[in-house]
Short mmCIF file of C-alpha atoms in Angstrom, two decimals:
data_model
loop_
_atom_site.label_atom_id
_atom_site.label_comp_id
_atom_site.label_asym_id
_atom_site.label_seq_id
_atom_site.Cartn_x
_atom_site.Cartn_y
_atom_site.Cartn_z
CA MET M 1 -0.85 -2.97 -22.33
CA ARG M 2 -1.09 -6.00 -20.04
CA ALA M 3 -4.64 -6.73 -18.88
CA ASP M 4 -5.29 -6.96 -15.15
CA PRO M 5 -5.82 -10.48 -13.76
CA LEU M 6 -9.52 -11.32 -13.81
CA HIS M 7 -9.76 -11.66 -10.03
CA ARG M 8 -8.48 -8.07 -9.70
CA ARG M 9 -11.17 -6.83 -12.12
CA ILE M 10 -13.87 -8.65 -10.15
CA TYR M 11 -12.43 -7.21 -6.94
CA ALA M 12 -12.33 -3.66 -8.33
CA GLU M 13 -15.89 -3.78 -9.67
CA LEU M 14 -17.33 -5.14 -6.40
CA GLU M 15 -15.26 -2.67 -4.40
CA GLY M 16 -16.64 0.19 -6.49
CA ARG M 17 -20.22 -0.94 -5.93
CA ILE M 18 -19.61 -1.17 -2.17
CA LEU M 19 -17.84 2.17 -1.78
CA SER M 20 -20.43 3.96 -3.94
CA GLY M 21 -23.25 2.62 -1.76
CA GLU M 22 -24.82 0.59 -4.57
CA LEU M 23 -24.26 -2.44 -2.36
CA ALA M 24 -25.29 -1.38 1.15
CA PRO M 25 -23.96 -2.69 4.49
CA GLY M 26 -25.54 -6.06 5.24
CA GLU M 27 -26.52 -6.68 1.62
CA ARG M 28 -25.59 -10.01 0.11
CA ILE M 29 -22.87 -10.10 -2.54
CA PRO M 30 -23.94 -12.25 -5.53
CA PHE M 31 -23.28 -15.93 -4.88
CA GLU M 32 -20.01 -17.38 -6.17
CA HIS M 33 -21.79 -19.43 -8.84
CA GLU M 34 -23.55 -16.27 -10.04
CA LEU M 35 -20.24 -14.42 -10.30
CA THR M 36 -18.55 -17.30 -12.12
CA ALA M 37 -21.37 -17.26 -14.68
CA ARG M 38 -21.25 -13.46 -15.03
CA TYR M 39 -17.49 -13.29 -15.57
CA GLY M 40 -17.03 -16.65 -17.30
CA CYS M 41 -14.33 -17.77 -14.89
CA SER M 42 -13.56 -20.44 -12.33
CA ARG M 43 -14.91 -20.46 -8.80
CA MET M 44 -11.34 -20.18 -7.53
CA THR M 45 -10.95 -16.83 -9.33
CA VAL M 46 -14.13 -15.49 -7.72
CA SER M 47 -13.12 -16.82 -4.31
CA LYS M 48 -9.78 -15.04 -4.55
CA ALA M 49 -11.48 -11.71 -5.28
CA LEU M 50 -13.91 -12.16 -2.37
CA SER M 51 -11.07 -13.12 -0.04
CA GLU M 52 -9.25 -9.90 -0.88
CA LEU M 53 -12.41 -7.88 -0.22
CA ALA M 54 -12.76 -9.65 3.12
CA GLY M 55 -9.12 -8.90 3.90
CA ARG M 56 -9.83 -5.19 3.45
CA GLY M 57 -12.80 -5.39 5.77
CA LEU M 58 -15.33 -4.62 3.02
CA VAL M 59 -16.97 -8.05 2.96
CA THR M 60 -17.92 -10.64 5.58
CA ARG M 61 -17.92 -14.25 4.39
CA ARG M 62 -20.27 -16.69 6.13
CA ARG M 63 -20.00 -20.41 5.63
CA ARG M 64 -22.93 -21.75 3.60
CA ALA M 65 -24.68 -18.35 3.77
CA GLY M 66 -22.55 -16.42 1.29
CA SER M 67 -20.75 -13.08 1.40
CA PHE M 68 -22.20 -9.82 2.70
CA VAL M 69 -21.14 -6.17 2.66
CA ALA M 70 -19.51 -5.51 6.03
CA GLN M 71 -21.10 -3.12 8.49
CA PRO M 72 -19.03 0.07 8.81
CA LYS M 73 -17.00 0.29 11.99
CA ALA M 74 -17.70 3.04 14.49
CA HIS M 75 -14.61 4.83 13.20
CA ALA M 76 -12.56 3.92 10.15
CA ALA M 77 -9.13 5.50 10.02
CA PHE M 78 -7.73 6.75 6.75
CA LEU M 79 -4.07 7.67 7.00
CA ALA M 80 -2.72 10.26 4.66
CA ILE M 81 0.18 9.15 2.52
CA PRO M 82 2.97 11.40 3.76
CA ASP M 83 5.70 13.04 1.74
CA LEU M 84 8.48 12.92 4.33
CA ARG M 85 10.51 15.55 2.51
CA ALA M 86 7.59 18.00 2.52
CA GLU M 87 6.70 17.24 6.14
CA VAL M 88 10.24 17.91 7.36
CA GLN M 89 10.54 21.12 5.38
CA GLU M 90 7.11 22.34 6.58
CA ARG M 91 8.40 22.03 10.15
CA GLY M 92 11.27 24.35 9.25
CA GLN M 93 13.89 21.58 9.43
CA VAL M 94 16.58 20.69 6.94
CA TYR M 95 15.69 17.52 5.06
CA ASP M 96 18.31 15.05 3.92
CA TYR M 97 18.03 11.75 2.10
CA VAL M 98 20.48 8.99 1.22
CA LEU M 99 19.86 6.12 -1.18
CA LEU M 100 21.54 3.07 0.38
CA GLU M 101 20.67 0.34 -2.13
CA ARG M 102 19.05 0.09 -5.56
CA VAL M 103 18.40 -3.28 -7.23
CA GLU M 104 16.20 -4.27 -10.15
CA ARG M 105 15.10 -7.88 -9.74
CA ASP M 106 12.42 -10.52 -10.23
CA PRO M 107 9.87 -11.21 -7.46
CA THR M 108 10.88 -13.88 -4.96
CA ASP M 109 7.53 -14.94 -3.48
CA GLY M 110 3.79 -14.88 -4.12
CA THR M 111 3.20 -11.50 -2.51
CA GLU M 112 5.93 -9.88 -4.57
CA ALA M 113 4.68 -11.62 -7.72
CA GLU M 114 1.21 -10.16 -7.16
CA LEU M 115 2.70 -6.68 -6.83
CA ALA M 116 4.95 -7.17 -9.89
CA CYS M 117 1.99 -8.29 -12.06
CA GLY M 118 4.24 -10.17 -14.50
CA GLY M 119 7.05 -7.61 -14.50
CA ARG M 120 10.17 -6.89 -12.47
CA LEU M 121 10.59 -4.96 -9.25
CA LEU M 122 12.77 -2.01 -8.35
CA GLU M 123 14.00 -2.47 -4.78
CA LEU M 124 15.15 0.65 -2.93
CA THR M 125 16.52 1.15 0.57
CA CYS M 126 16.97 4.70 1.80
CA LEU M 127 17.42 6.82 4.90
CA HIS M 128 15.53 10.06 5.65
CA SER M 129 16.88 12.64 8.09
CA ALA M 130 15.73 15.92 9.67
CA ASP M 131 18.38 18.40 10.83
CA THR M 132 21.01 15.66 10.33
CA ILE M 133 19.16 13.33 12.76
CA PRO M 134 17.91 10.06 11.17
CA LEU M 135 14.11 10.07 10.90
CA ALA M 136 13.17 6.93 8.97
CA LEU M 137 14.69 3.85 7.35
CA GLU M 138 12.71 2.94 4.25
CA HIS M 139 12.57 -0.26 2.22
CA ARG M 140 10.45 0.03 -0.94
CA LEU M 141 9.44 -2.13 -3.90
CA ILE M 142 8.14 -0.44 -7.05
CA ALA M 143 6.29 -2.47 -9.69
CA LEU M 144 7.90 -1.65 -13.03
CA ALA M 145 4.90 -3.04 -14.92
CA ALA M 146 2.85 -0.19 -13.47
CA THR M 147 5.62 2.45 -13.39
CA PRO M 148 8.18 1.64 -16.12
CA GLN M 149 9.56 5.20 -16.02
CA ALA M 150 10.90 4.52 -12.52
CA LYS M 151 13.77 2.64 -14.19
CA THR M 152 15.25 5.93 -15.41
CA VAL M 153 14.65 8.10 -12.33
CA ASP M 154 17.73 9.26 -10.40
CA PHE M 155 16.72 8.12 -6.94
CA GLN M 156 20.09 9.28 -5.66
CA SER M 157 18.68 12.80 -5.74
CA VAL M 158 14.89 12.40 -5.40
CA PRO M 159 13.15 10.34 -2.70
CA PRO M 160 10.99 7.59 -4.23
CA GLY M 161 7.96 8.49 -2.11
CA SER M 162 8.04 12.10 -3.27
CA TRP M 163 8.45 11.07 -6.91
CA LEU M 164 5.59 8.57 -6.76
CA LEU M 165 3.23 11.12 -5.20
CA ASP M 166 4.13 13.65 -7.90
CA TYR M 167 4.07 11.41 -10.98
CA GLU M 168 2.26 8.13 -10.30
CA PRO M 169 -1.41 8.44 -9.29
CA TRP M 170 -2.97 5.73 -7.13
CA THR M 171 -6.59 4.75 -6.56
CA GLN M 172 -6.37 2.44 -3.53
CA ALA M 173 -4.06 2.33 -0.53
CA GLU M 174 -3.63 0.13 2.52
CA ASN M 175 -1.75 1.14 5.68
CA ARG M 176 -0.61 -1.11 8.50
CA ILE M 177 0.95 0.30 11.66
CA GLY M 178 2.76 -1.52 14.43
CA ALA M 179 5.44 -1.33 17.06
CA VAL M 180 8.75 -3.12 16.43
CA GLU M 181 12.15 -3.32 18.04
CA ALA M 182 15.12 -1.97 16.13
CA ASP M 183 17.31 -4.74 14.73
CA VAL M 184 21.06 -4.33 14.59
CA ARG M 185 21.20 -2.77 11.11
CA SER M 186 18.24 -0.47 11.69
CA ALA M 187 19.65 0.65 15.04
CA ARG M 188 23.01 1.48 13.46
CA LEU M 189 21.48 3.53 10.65
CA LEU M 190 18.93 5.27 12.86
CA LYS M 191 21.56 5.93 15.56
CA MET M 192 19.74 4.21 18.38
CA LYS M 193 20.22 1.14 20.56
CA PRO M 194 19.30 -2.32 19.23
CA GLY M 195 15.96 -3.36 20.65
CA ALA M 196 14.74 0.23 21.06
CA ALA M 197 11.06 0.90 20.33
CA CYS M 198 10.21 1.93 16.77
CA LEU M 199 7.06 2.75 14.83
CA CYS M 200 6.67 0.63 11.70
CA VAL M 201 4.40 1.80 8.86
CA GLU M 202 3.74 -0.60 6.00
CA ARG M 203 1.85 0.64 2.98
CA ARG M 204 0.64 -0.75 -0.34
CA THR M 205 -0.89 1.24 -3.19
CA TRP M 206 -2.73 0.22 -6.33
CA ARG M 207 -3.90 1.98 -9.46
CA ASP M 208 -7.13 0.53 -10.84
CA GLY M 209 -6.35 -2.82 -9.25
CA GLN M 210 -2.71 -3.02 -10.37
CA GLY M 211 0.00 -2.85 -7.72
CA VAL M 212 2.18 0.27 -7.76
CA THR M 213 4.40 0.11 -4.68
CA ARG M 214 4.93 -1.54 -1.31
CA VAL M 215 6.94 0.25 1.36
CA ARG M 216 8.06 -0.39 4.92
CA GLN M 217 9.22 2.61 6.95
CA VAL M 218 10.75 2.31 10.43
CA PHE M 219 10.78 5.42 12.62
CA PRO M 220 12.45 5.83 16.03
CA GLY M 221 9.54 5.94 18.46
CA ASP M 222 10.41 9.38 19.81
CA ARG M 223 11.01 11.13 16.47
CA TYR M 224 7.78 10.89 14.50
CA ASP M 225 4.08 11.64 15.11
CA LEU M 226 1.48 9.76 13.06
CA VAL M 227 -1.83 11.55 12.59
CA ALA M 228 -4.97 9.77 11.42
CA LEU M 229 -8.10 11.17 9.80
CA PHE M 230 -11.37 9.57 10.86
CA SER M 231 -14.66 8.90 9.14
CA SER M 232 -17.83 7.33 10.49
CA ALA M 233 -18.50 5.24 7.37
CA HIS M 234 -17.05 3.91 4.16
CA THR M 235 -16.15 6.68 1.72
CA LYS M 236 -14.93 6.92 -1.83
CA ASP M 237 -12.66 9.84 -1.01
CA GLN M 238 -9.01 8.87 -0.89
CA PRO M 239 -6.56 10.33 1.64
CA ARG M 240 -4.73 13.43 0.61
#
């Protein structure tokens, strides 16, 4: 089994100490030189782990002062990872799904290489519908190093999101939500006008620090409701 990169191990261990409350809000993270000595690594490796913690909002880095556990925001939103098939069926609608493209390939940039973790990627493009009306256009990358069995799954018949939720556990997730305009291809597949308003949800998941999947889903703005769960502080509990 391939070992996780050292910066991901440092990240995961510090994250665990923060989310468990062992390192409290406002408390200083060990200095970089202390972490390099503890893990026997370069300062660049430690800095990369701290930068990722800062990117998640768990750590605040102060020039010359060090890194500190971030104060919890007034409300931190944790979005559930939806199973679109289950959601459509729960509403009493007929769910349909079409796999448009399936390609196994090497990563093409640094972000993809981090997800791939030394392996190849399975790239999937698919369309979800409810009562024959297009609901979401999905573009997904699955890291085969973390989920080698995905190579043999018939994604013509099972949506990748549903399969991953059923068979591939995750320990961390990140959601990003934004408004976008439908490009020509998206508009054609979603049966809407180019430039129309859409909701874009981008998600990444990890299992014990190793990337599992990255997905981008585009929904017509008038066809999908996104519900968030709120907490008043950091929590170890993952979304449903």
